[in-house]
């Protein structure tokens, strides 16, 4: 765990340097965190080019707002909070809401012929589809917990909701994901 503490300290130091106008410090933060920010935004934004633009905008905001960062949270939590705001703002602008019923329609159907079943058999893709069938609130919670390894308190900060709400959403997300997987013949015990 000392590596994590070292990274946190390094990130806080880099933010201080960015606040002082150090472009190299911003480049270092970008190199370290861009992929994570981009992948998080992709949970909200299906268009890869738009997601890339939004990820870059996050770091532009970091450049412009570094002096306002108070250091009470991890730098990555701050980045993901900015990313979430940008992604949701973009979605509101376009009114492009993902329809969970559309995601469900792409899942395996017992009536599918063998060729279609084979195409849908990739376990990773099936899990993504099942997660995609969750409500947006539940998808984001699953993403932050399992893919970004955030704590309950960090998620509450990123999403700007109470910790108990995070816990409740996580409970329901797991329950719903289990039901969706069962409905689609995905065995939870798969290797």
mmCIF file with all atom_site columns, C-alpha atoms in Angstrom:
data_model
loop_
_atom_site.group_PDB
_atom_site.id
_atom_site.type_symbol
_atom_site.label_atom_id
_atom_site.label_alt_id
_atom_site.label_comp_id
_atom_site.label_asym_id
_atom_site.label_entity_id
_atom_site.label_seq_id
_atom_site.pdbx_PDB_ins_code
_atom_site.Cartn_x
_atom_site.Cartn_y
_atom_site.Cartn_z
_atom_site.occupancy
_atom_site.B_iso_or_equiv
_atom_site.pdbx_formal_charge
_atom_site.auth_seq_id
_atom_site.auth_comp_id
_atom_site.auth_asym_id
_atom_site.auth_atom_id
_atom_site.pdbx_PDB_model_num
ATOM 1   C CA . UNK A 1 1   ? 0.000   0.000   0.000   1.00 0.00 ? 1   UNK A CA 1
ATOM 2   C CA . UNK A 1 2   ? 2.935   2.349   0.366   1.00 0.00 ? 2   UNK A CA 1
ATOM 3   C CA . UNK A 1 3   ? 2.999   2.612   -3.442  1.00 0.00 ? 3   UNK A CA 1
ATOM 4   C CA . UNK A 1 4   ? -0.519  4.028   -3.317  1.00 0.00 ? 4   UNK A CA 1
ATOM 5   C CA . UNK A 1 5   ? 0.452   6.563   -0.663  1.00 0.00 ? 5   UNK A CA 1
ATOM 6   C CA . UNK A 1 6   ? 3.533   7.510   -2.701  1.00 0.00 ? 6   UNK A CA 1
ATOM 7   C CA . UNK A 1 7   ? 1.354   7.988   -5.779  1.00 0.00 ? 7   UNK A CA 1
ATOM 8   C CA . UNK A 1 8   ? -1.118  10.123  -3.843  1.00 0.00 ? 8   UNK A CA 1
ATOM 9   C CA . UNK A 1 9   ? 1.667   12.290  -2.459  1.00 0.00 ? 9   UNK A CA 1
ATOM 10  C CA . UNK A 1 10  ? 3.241   12.604  -5.899  1.00 0.00 ? 10  UNK A CA 1
ATOM 11  C CA . UNK A 1 11  ? -0.116  13.562  -7.437  1.00 0.00 ? 11  UNK A CA 1
ATOM 12  C CA . UNK A 1 12  ? -0.726  16.217  -4.781  1.00 0.00 ? 12  UNK A CA 1
ATOM 13  C CA . UNK A 1 13  ? 2.761   17.621  -5.410  1.00 0.00 ? 13  UNK A CA 1
ATOM 14  C CA . UNK A 1 14  ? 2.125   17.644  -9.172  1.00 0.00 ? 14  UNK A CA 1
ATOM 15  C CA . UNK A 1 15  ? -1.148  19.533  -8.650  1.00 0.00 ? 15  UNK A CA 1
ATOM 16  C CA . UNK A 1 16  ? 0.709   22.164  -6.605  1.00 0.00 ? 16  UNK A CA 1
ATOM 17  C CA . UNK A 1 17  ? 3.221   22.502  -9.433  1.00 0.00 ? 17  UNK A CA 1
ATOM 18  C CA . UNK A 1 18  ? 0.422   22.784  -12.015 1.00 0.00 ? 18  UNK A CA 1
ATOM 19  C CA . UNK A 1 19  ? -1.121  25.562  -9.891  1.00 0.00 ? 19  UNK A CA 1
ATOM 20  C CA . UNK A 1 20  ? 2.239   27.349  -10.183 1.00 0.00 ? 20  UNK A CA 1
ATOM 21  C CA . UNK A 1 21  ? 2.100   27.052  -13.985 1.00 0.00 ? 21  UNK A CA 1
ATOM 22  C CA . UNK A 1 22  ? 4.350   23.992  -14.460 1.00 0.00 ? 22  UNK A CA 1
ATOM 23  C CA . UNK A 1 23  ? 3.307   22.438  -17.787 1.00 0.00 ? 23  UNK A CA 1
ATOM 24  C CA . UNK A 1 24  ? 5.577   19.435  -17.261 1.00 0.00 ? 24  UNK A CA 1
ATOM 25  C CA . UNK A 1 25  ? 3.650   18.574  -14.083 1.00 0.00 ? 25  UNK A CA 1
ATOM 26  C CA . UNK A 1 26  ? 0.396   18.643  -16.068 1.00 0.00 ? 26  UNK A CA 1
ATOM 27  C CA . UNK A 1 27  ? 1.964   16.417  -18.734 1.00 0.00 ? 27  UNK A CA 1
ATOM 28  C CA . UNK A 1 28  ? 2.980   13.955  -16.011 1.00 0.00 ? 28  UNK A CA 1
ATOM 29  C CA . UNK A 1 29  ? -0.539  13.905  -14.549 1.00 0.00 ? 29  UNK A CA 1
ATOM 30  C CA . UNK A 1 30  ? -1.963  13.448  -18.035 1.00 0.00 ? 30  UNK A CA 1
ATOM 31  C CA . UNK A 1 31  ? 0.374   10.522  -18.748 1.00 0.00 ? 31  UNK A CA 1
ATOM 32  C CA . UNK A 1 32  ? -0.512  8.871   -15.435 1.00 0.00 ? 32  UNK A CA 1
ATOM 33  C CA . UNK A 1 33  ? -4.275  9.370   -15.440 1.00 0.00 ? 33  UNK A CA 1
ATOM 34  C CA . UNK A 1 34  ? -5.559  9.989   -18.960 1.00 0.00 ? 34  UNK A CA 1
ATOM 35  C CA . UNK A 1 35  ? -6.480  6.361   -19.685 1.00 0.00 ? 35  UNK A CA 1
ATOM 36  C CA . UNK A 1 36  ? -8.409  6.025   -16.416 1.00 0.00 ? 36  UNK A CA 1
ATOM 37  C CA . UNK A 1 37  ? -10.289 9.282   -17.047 1.00 0.00 ? 37  UNK A CA 1
ATOM 38  C CA . UNK A 1 38  ? -11.032 8.287   -20.653 1.00 0.00 ? 38  UNK A CA 1
ATOM 39  C CA . UNK A 1 39  ? -12.350 4.856   -19.650 1.00 0.00 ? 39  UNK A CA 1
ATOM 40  C CA . UNK A 1 40  ? -14.541 6.402   -16.976 1.00 0.00 ? 40  UNK A CA 1
ATOM 41  C CA . UNK A 1 41  ? -16.023 8.856   -19.463 1.00 0.00 ? 41  UNK A CA 1
ATOM 42  C CA . UNK A 1 42  ? -16.713 5.987   -21.874 1.00 0.00 ? 42  UNK A CA 1
ATOM 43  C CA . UNK A 1 43  ? -19.212 4.665   -19.314 1.00 0.00 ? 43  UNK A CA 1
ATOM 44  C CA . UNK A 1 44  ? -21.302 7.752   -20.090 1.00 0.00 ? 44  UNK A CA 1
ATOM 45  C CA . UNK A 1 45  ? -20.309 8.476   -23.679 1.00 0.00 ? 45  UNK A CA 1
ATOM 46  C CA . UNK A 1 46  ? -20.498 5.872   -26.443 1.00 0.00 ? 46  UNK A CA 1
ATOM 47  C CA . UNK A 1 47  ? -18.714 7.983   -29.051 1.00 0.00 ? 47  UNK A CA 1
ATOM 48  C CA . UNK A 1 48  ? -14.976 7.404   -28.662 1.00 0.00 ? 48  UNK A CA 1
ATOM 49  C CA . UNK A 1 49  ? -13.924 10.715  -30.228 1.00 0.00 ? 49  UNK A CA 1
ATOM 50  C CA . UNK A 1 50  ? -16.280 12.679  -27.988 1.00 0.00 ? 50  UNK A CA 1
ATOM 51  C CA . UNK A 1 51  ? -15.028 10.755  -24.947 1.00 0.00 ? 51  UNK A CA 1
ATOM 52  C CA . UNK A 1 52  ? -11.443 11.583  -25.909 1.00 0.00 ? 52  UNK A CA 1
ATOM 53  C CA . UNK A 1 53  ? -12.317 15.271  -26.266 1.00 0.00 ? 53  UNK A CA 1
ATOM 54  C CA . UNK A 1 54  ? -14.017 15.249  -22.867 1.00 0.00 ? 54  UNK A CA 1
ATOM 55  C CA . UNK A 1 55  ? -11.021 13.514  -21.265 1.00 0.00 ? 55  UNK A CA 1
ATOM 56  C CA . UNK A 1 56  ? -8.744  16.183  -22.696 1.00 0.00 ? 56  UNK A CA 1
ATOM 57  C CA . UNK A 1 57  ? -11.128 18.857  -21.389 1.00 0.00 ? 57  UNK A CA 1
ATOM 58  C CA . UNK A 1 58  ? -10.757 17.363  -17.900 1.00 0.00 ? 58  UNK A CA 1
ATOM 59  C CA . UNK A 1 59  ? -7.035  18.097  -17.998 1.00 0.00 ? 59  UNK A CA 1
ATOM 60  C CA . UNK A 1 60  ? -7.664  21.575  -19.354 1.00 0.00 ? 60  UNK A CA 1
ATOM 61  C CA . UNK A 1 61  ? -9.868  22.150  -16.299 1.00 0.00 ? 61  UNK A CA 1
ATOM 62  C CA . UNK A 1 62  ? -7.118  20.736  -14.088 1.00 0.00 ? 62  UNK A CA 1
ATOM 63  C CA . UNK A 1 63  ? -4.726  23.291  -15.601 1.00 0.00 ? 63  UNK A CA 1
ATOM 64  C CA . UNK A 1 64  ? -7.187  26.125  -15.010 1.00 0.00 ? 64  UNK A CA 1
ATOM 65  C CA . UNK A 1 65  ? -8.412  25.039  -11.558 1.00 0.00 ? 65  UNK A CA 1
ATOM 66  C CA . UNK A 1 66  ? -5.358  23.453  -9.915  1.00 0.00 ? 66  UNK A CA 1
ATOM 67  C CA . UNK A 1 67  ? -5.019  26.349  -7.483  1.00 0.00 ? 67  UNK A CA 1
ATOM 68  C CA . UNK A 1 68  ? -8.557  25.619  -6.220  1.00 0.00 ? 68  UNK A CA 1
ATOM 69  C CA . UNK A 1 69  ? -7.785  21.975  -5.392  1.00 0.00 ? 69  UNK A CA 1
ATOM 70  C CA . UNK A 1 70  ? -7.747  21.785  -1.600  1.00 0.00 ? 70  UNK A CA 1
ATOM 71  C CA . UNK A 1 71  ? -6.150  18.352  -1.281  1.00 0.00 ? 71  UNK A CA 1
ATOM 72  C CA . UNK A 1 72  ? -8.870  16.876  0.913   1.00 0.00 ? 72  UNK A CA 1
ATOM 73  C CA . UNK A 1 73  ? -9.353  13.969  -1.516  1.00 0.00 ? 73  UNK A CA 1
ATOM 74  C CA . UNK A 1 74  ? -7.242  11.937  -3.862  1.00 0.00 ? 74  UNK A CA 1
ATOM 75  C CA . UNK A 1 75  ? -6.323  13.684  -7.081  1.00 0.00 ? 75  UNK A CA 1
ATOM 76  C CA . UNK A 1 76  ? -7.849  10.844  -9.109  1.00 0.00 ? 76  UNK A CA 1
ATOM 77  C CA . UNK A 1 77  ? -11.171 11.317  -7.314  1.00 0.00 ? 77  UNK A CA 1
ATOM 78  C CA . UNK A 1 78  ? -11.089 14.987  -8.288  1.00 0.00 ? 78  UNK A CA 1
ATOM 79  C CA . UNK A 1 79  ? -10.341 14.034  -11.909 1.00 0.00 ? 79  UNK A CA 1
ATOM 80  C CA . UNK A 1 80  ? -13.224 11.542  -12.012 1.00 0.00 ? 80  UNK A CA 1
ATOM 81  C CA . UNK A 1 81  ? -15.566 14.100  -10.485 1.00 0.00 ? 81  UNK A CA 1
ATOM 82  C CA . UNK A 1 82  ? -14.656 16.597  -13.224 1.00 0.00 ? 82  UNK A CA 1
ATOM 83  C CA . UNK A 1 83  ? -15.004 13.839  -15.827 1.00 0.00 ? 83  UNK A CA 1
ATOM 84  C CA . UNK A 1 84  ? -18.461 12.894  -14.592 1.00 0.00 ? 84  UNK A CA 1
ATOM 85  C CA . UNK A 1 85  ? -19.617 16.506  -14.709 1.00 0.00 ? 85  UNK A CA 1
ATOM 86  C CA . UNK A 1 86  ? -18.295 16.932  -18.263 1.00 0.00 ? 86  UNK A CA 1
ATOM 87  C CA . UNK A 1 87  ? -19.828 13.687  -19.509 1.00 0.00 ? 87  UNK A CA 1
ATOM 88  C CA . UNK A 1 88  ? -23.226 14.464  -18.017 1.00 0.00 ? 88  UNK A CA 1
ATOM 89  C CA . UNK A 1 89  ? -23.122 18.010  -19.364 1.00 0.00 ? 89  UNK A CA 1
ATOM 90  C CA . UNK A 1 90  ? -22.362 16.661  -22.828 1.00 0.00 ? 90  UNK A CA 1
ATOM 91  C CA . UNK A 1 91  ? -25.215 14.200  -22.571 1.00 0.00 ? 91  UNK A CA 1
ATOM 92  C CA . UNK A 1 92  ? -27.643 16.920  -21.494 1.00 0.00 ? 92  UNK A CA 1
ATOM 93  C CA . UNK A 1 93  ? -26.524 19.034  -24.421 1.00 0.00 ? 93  UNK A CA 1
ATOM 94  C CA . UNK A 1 94  ? -27.316 16.262  -26.871 1.00 0.00 ? 94  UNK A CA 1
ATOM 95  C CA . UNK A 1 95  ? -30.162 14.630  -24.966 1.00 0.00 ? 95  UNK A CA 1
ATOM 96  C CA . UNK A 1 96  ? -28.553 11.325  -25.962 1.00 0.00 ? 96  UNK A CA 1
ATOM 97  C CA . UNK A 1 97  ? -29.778 9.003   -23.225 1.00 0.00 ? 97  UNK A CA 1
ATOM 98  C CA . UNK A 1 98  ? -28.856 5.312   -23.427 1.00 0.00 ? 98  UNK A CA 1
ATOM 99  C CA . UNK A 1 99  ? -31.941 3.114   -23.472 1.00 0.00 ? 99  UNK A CA 1
ATOM 100 C CA . UNK A 1 100 ? -31.466 0.064   -21.189 1.00 0.00 ? 100 UNK A CA 1
ATOM 101 C CA . UNK A 1 101 ? -34.073 -1.816  -23.241 1.00 0.00 ? 101 UNK A CA 1
ATOM 102 C CA . UNK A 1 102 ? -31.813 -1.433  -26.273 1.00 0.00 ? 102 UNK A CA 1
ATOM 103 C CA . UNK A 1 103 ? -28.920 -3.040  -24.373 1.00 0.00 ? 103 UNK A CA 1
ATOM 104 C CA . UNK A 1 104 ? -31.208 -5.877  -23.283 1.00 0.00 ? 104 UNK A CA 1
ATOM 105 C CA . UNK A 1 105 ? -32.282 -6.509  -26.862 1.00 0.00 ? 105 UNK A CA 1
ATOM 106 C CA . UNK A 1 106 ? -28.669 -7.195  -27.840 1.00 0.00 ? 106 UNK A CA 1
ATOM 107 C CA . UNK A 1 107 ? -28.288 -10.018 -25.303 1.00 0.00 ? 107 UNK A CA 1
ATOM 108 C CA . UNK A 1 108 ? -28.547 -13.715 -25.974 1.00 0.00 ? 108 UNK A CA 1
ATOM 109 C CA . UNK A 1 109 ? -32.009 -15.009 -26.642 1.00 0.00 ? 109 UNK A CA 1
ATOM 110 C CA . UNK A 1 110 ? -32.778 -18.722 -26.158 1.00 0.00 ? 110 UNK A CA 1
ATOM 111 C CA . UNK A 1 111 ? -34.285 -18.642 -29.659 1.00 0.00 ? 111 UNK A CA 1
ATOM 112 C CA . UNK A 1 112 ? -30.995 -17.474 -31.233 1.00 0.00 ? 112 UNK A CA 1
ATOM 113 C CA . UNK A 1 113 ? -29.521 -19.802 -33.828 1.00 0.00 ? 113 UNK A CA 1
ATOM 114 C CA . UNK A 1 114 ? -26.100 -21.421 -33.084 1.00 0.00 ? 114 UNK A CA 1
ATOM 115 C CA . UNK A 1 115 ? -24.162 -18.809 -35.073 1.00 0.00 ? 115 UNK A CA 1
ATOM 116 C CA . UNK A 1 116 ? -25.623 -15.924 -33.071 1.00 0.00 ? 116 UNK A CA 1
ATOM 117 C CA . UNK A 1 117 ? -25.082 -17.805 -29.798 1.00 0.00 ? 117 UNK A CA 1
ATOM 118 C CA . UNK A 1 118 ? -21.416 -18.317 -30.741 1.00 0.00 ? 118 UNK A CA 1
ATOM 119 C CA . UNK A 1 119 ? -21.031 -14.615 -31.517 1.00 0.00 ? 119 UNK A CA 1
ATOM 120 C CA . UNK A 1 120 ? -22.491 -13.666 -28.152 1.00 0.00 ? 120 UNK A CA 1
ATOM 121 C CA . UNK A 1 121 ? -20.532 -16.246 -26.160 1.00 0.00 ? 121 UNK A CA 1
ATOM 122 C CA . UNK A 1 122 ? -17.541 -14.080 -25.375 1.00 0.00 ? 122 UNK A CA 1
ATOM 123 C CA . UNK A 1 123 ? -17.800 -13.861 -21.596 1.00 0.00 ? 123 UNK A CA 1
ATOM 124 C CA . UNK A 1 124 ? -16.241 -10.455 -21.285 1.00 0.00 ? 124 UNK A CA 1
ATOM 125 C CA . UNK A 1 125 ? -18.597 -9.003  -23.849 1.00 0.00 ? 125 UNK A CA 1
ATOM 126 C CA . UNK A 1 126 ? -21.561 -10.679 -22.188 1.00 0.00 ? 126 UNK A CA 1
ATOM 127 C CA . UNK A 1 127 ? -20.632 -9.203  -18.824 1.00 0.00 ? 127 UNK A CA 1
ATOM 128 C CA . UNK A 1 128 ? -20.302 -5.761  -20.442 1.00 0.00 ? 128 UNK A CA 1
ATOM 129 C CA . UNK A 1 129 ? -23.734 -6.199  -21.968 1.00 0.00 ? 129 UNK A CA 1
ATOM 130 C CA . UNK A 1 130 ? -25.207 -7.201  -18.605 1.00 0.00 ? 130 UNK A CA 1
ATOM 131 C CA . UNK A 1 131 ? -23.615 -4.201  -16.924 1.00 0.00 ? 131 UNK A CA 1
ATOM 132 C CA . UNK A 1 132 ? -24.876 -2.053  -19.802 1.00 0.00 ? 132 UNK A CA 1
ATOM 133 C CA . UNK A 1 133 ? -28.411 -3.180  -19.025 1.00 0.00 ? 133 UNK A CA 1
ATOM 134 C CA . UNK A 1 134 ? -28.200 -1.644  -15.546 1.00 0.00 ? 134 UNK A CA 1
ATOM 135 C CA . UNK A 1 135 ? -29.552 1.824   -14.924 1.00 0.00 ? 135 UNK A CA 1
ATOM 136 C CA . UNK A 1 136 ? -26.986 4.594   -15.353 1.00 0.00 ? 136 UNK A CA 1
ATOM 137 C CA . UNK A 1 137 ? -26.770 5.132   -11.584 1.00 0.00 ? 137 UNK A CA 1
ATOM 138 C CA . UNK A 1 138 ? -25.983 1.457   -11.057 1.00 0.00 ? 138 UNK A CA 1
ATOM 139 C CA . UNK A 1 139 ? -23.519 1.244   -13.989 1.00 0.00 ? 139 UNK A CA 1
ATOM 140 C CA . UNK A 1 140 ? -21.534 4.165   -12.614 1.00 0.00 ? 140 UNK A CA 1
ATOM 141 C CA . UNK A 1 141 ? -21.388 2.631   -9.136  1.00 0.00 ? 141 UNK A CA 1
ATOM 142 C CA . UNK A 1 142 ? -20.215 -0.742  -10.520 1.00 0.00 ? 142 UNK A CA 1
ATOM 143 C CA . UNK A 1 143 ? -17.638 1.021   -12.675 1.00 0.00 ? 143 UNK A CA 1
ATOM 144 C CA . UNK A 1 144 ? -16.225 3.057   -9.796  1.00 0.00 ? 144 UNK A CA 1
ATOM 145 C CA . UNK A 1 145 ? -16.113 0.115   -7.373  1.00 0.00 ? 145 UNK A CA 1
ATOM 146 C CA . UNK A 1 146 ? -14.820 -2.663  -9.615  1.00 0.00 ? 146 UNK A CA 1
ATOM 147 C CA . UNK A 1 147 ? -12.940 -0.937  -12.421 1.00 0.00 ? 147 UNK A CA 1
ATOM 148 C CA . UNK A 1 148 ? -11.608 2.130   -10.616 1.00 0.00 ? 148 UNK A CA 1
ATOM 149 C CA . UNK A 1 149 ? -11.365 0.526   -7.150  1.00 0.00 ? 149 UNK A CA 1
ATOM 150 C CA . UNK A 1 150 ? -12.835 3.543   -5.370  1.00 0.00 ? 150 UNK A CA 1
ATOM 151 C CA . UNK A 1 151 ? -14.001 3.468   -1.764  1.00 0.00 ? 151 UNK A CA 1
ATOM 152 C CA . UNK A 1 152 ? -17.538 4.312   -0.658  1.00 0.00 ? 152 UNK A CA 1
ATOM 153 C CA . UNK A 1 153 ? -16.406 7.732   0.585   1.00 0.00 ? 153 UNK A CA 1
ATOM 154 C CA . UNK A 1 154 ? -14.553 8.491   -2.671  1.00 0.00 ? 154 UNK A CA 1
ATOM 155 C CA . UNK A 1 155 ? -17.586 7.488   -4.734  1.00 0.00 ? 155 UNK A CA 1
ATOM 156 C CA . UNK A 1 156 ? -19.817 9.685   -2.588  1.00 0.00 ? 156 UNK A CA 1
ATOM 157 C CA . UNK A 1 157 ? -17.477 12.593  -3.247  1.00 0.00 ? 157 UNK A CA 1
ATOM 158 C CA . UNK A 1 158 ? -17.215 11.939  -7.001  1.00 0.00 ? 158 UNK A CA 1
ATOM 159 C CA . UNK A 1 159 ? -20.972 11.567  -7.447  1.00 0.00 ? 159 UNK A CA 1
ATOM 160 C CA . UNK A 1 160 ? -21.829 14.224  -4.869  1.00 0.00 ? 160 UNK A CA 1
ATOM 161 C CA . UNK A 1 161 ? -24.239 11.938  -3.020  1.00 0.00 ? 161 UNK A CA 1
ATOM 162 C CA . UNK A 1 162 ? -24.369 10.630  0.579   1.00 0.00 ? 162 UNK A CA 1
ATOM 163 C CA . UNK A 1 163 ? -22.365 7.504   1.443   1.00 0.00 ? 163 UNK A CA 1
ATOM 164 C CA . UNK A 1 164 ? -25.553 5.640   2.387   1.00 0.00 ? 164 UNK A CA 1
ATOM 165 C CA . UNK A 1 165 ? -26.908 6.317   -1.091  1.00 0.00 ? 165 UNK A CA 1
ATOM 166 C CA . UNK A 1 166 ? -23.744 4.811   -2.561  1.00 0.00 ? 166 UNK A CA 1
ATOM 167 C CA . UNK A 1 167 ? -24.213 1.704   -0.407  1.00 0.00 ? 167 UNK A CA 1
ATOM 168 C CA . UNK A 1 168 ? -27.871 1.392   -1.373  1.00 0.00 ? 168 UNK A CA 1
ATOM 169 C CA . UNK A 1 169 ? -27.120 1.790   -5.076  1.00 0.00 ? 169 UNK A CA 1
ATOM 170 C CA . UNK A 1 170 ? -24.324 -0.782  -4.845  1.00 0.00 ? 170 UNK A CA 1
ATOM 171 C CA . UNK A 1 171 ? -26.657 -3.269  -3.152  1.00 0.00 ? 171 UNK A CA 1
ATOM 172 C CA . UNK A 1 172 ? -29.307 -2.825  -5.847  1.00 0.00 ? 172 UNK A CA 1
ATOM 173 C CA . UNK A 1 173 ? -26.736 -2.809  -8.653  1.00 0.00 ? 173 UNK A CA 1
ATOM 174 C CA . UNK A 1 174 ? -25.376 -6.194  -7.530  1.00 0.00 ? 174 UNK A CA 1
ATOM 175 C CA . UNK A 1 175 ? -28.880 -7.601  -7.141  1.00 0.00 ? 175 UNK A CA 1
ATOM 176 C CA . UNK A 1 176 ? -30.009 -6.342  -10.554 1.00 0.00 ? 176 UNK A CA 1
ATOM 177 C CA . UNK A 1 177 ? -26.801 -7.476  -12.252 1.00 0.00 ? 177 UNK A CA 1
ATOM 178 C CA . UNK A 1 178 ? -27.241 -10.952 -10.798 1.00 0.00 ? 178 UNK A CA 1
ATOM 179 C CA . UNK A 1 179 ? -30.833 -11.083 -12.098 1.00 0.00 ? 179 UNK A CA 1
ATOM 180 C CA . UNK A 1 180 ? -29.836 -9.838  -15.561 1.00 0.00 ? 180 UNK A CA 1
ATOM 181 C CA . UNK A 1 181 ? -27.021 -12.380 -15.761 1.00 0.00 ? 181 UNK A CA 1
ATOM 182 C CA . UNK A 1 182 ? -29.374 -15.181 -14.694 1.00 0.00 ? 182 UNK A CA 1
ATOM 183 C CA . UNK A 1 183 ? -32.012 -14.103 -17.237 1.00 0.00 ? 183 UNK A CA 1
ATOM 184 C CA . UNK A 1 184 ? -29.395 -14.253 -19.962 1.00 0.00 ? 184 UNK A CA 1
ATOM 185 C CA . UNK A 1 185 ? -27.939 -17.607 -19.015 1.00 0.00 ? 185 UNK A CA 1
ATOM 186 C CA . UNK A 1 186 ? -24.673 -16.229 -17.711 1.00 0.00 ? 186 UNK A CA 1
ATOM 187 C CA . UNK A 1 187 ? -23.365 -18.566 -15.009 1.00 0.00 ? 187 UNK A CA 1
ATOM 188 C CA . UNK A 1 188 ? -21.877 -16.585 -12.112 1.00 0.00 ? 188 UNK A CA 1
ATOM 189 C CA . UNK A 1 189 ? -19.326 -19.360 -11.560 1.00 0.00 ? 189 UNK A CA 1
ATOM 190 C CA . UNK A 1 190 ? -17.669 -19.034 -14.950 1.00 0.00 ? 190 UNK A CA 1
ATOM 191 C CA . UNK A 1 191 ? -13.879 -19.025 -14.988 1.00 0.00 ? 191 UNK A CA 1
#
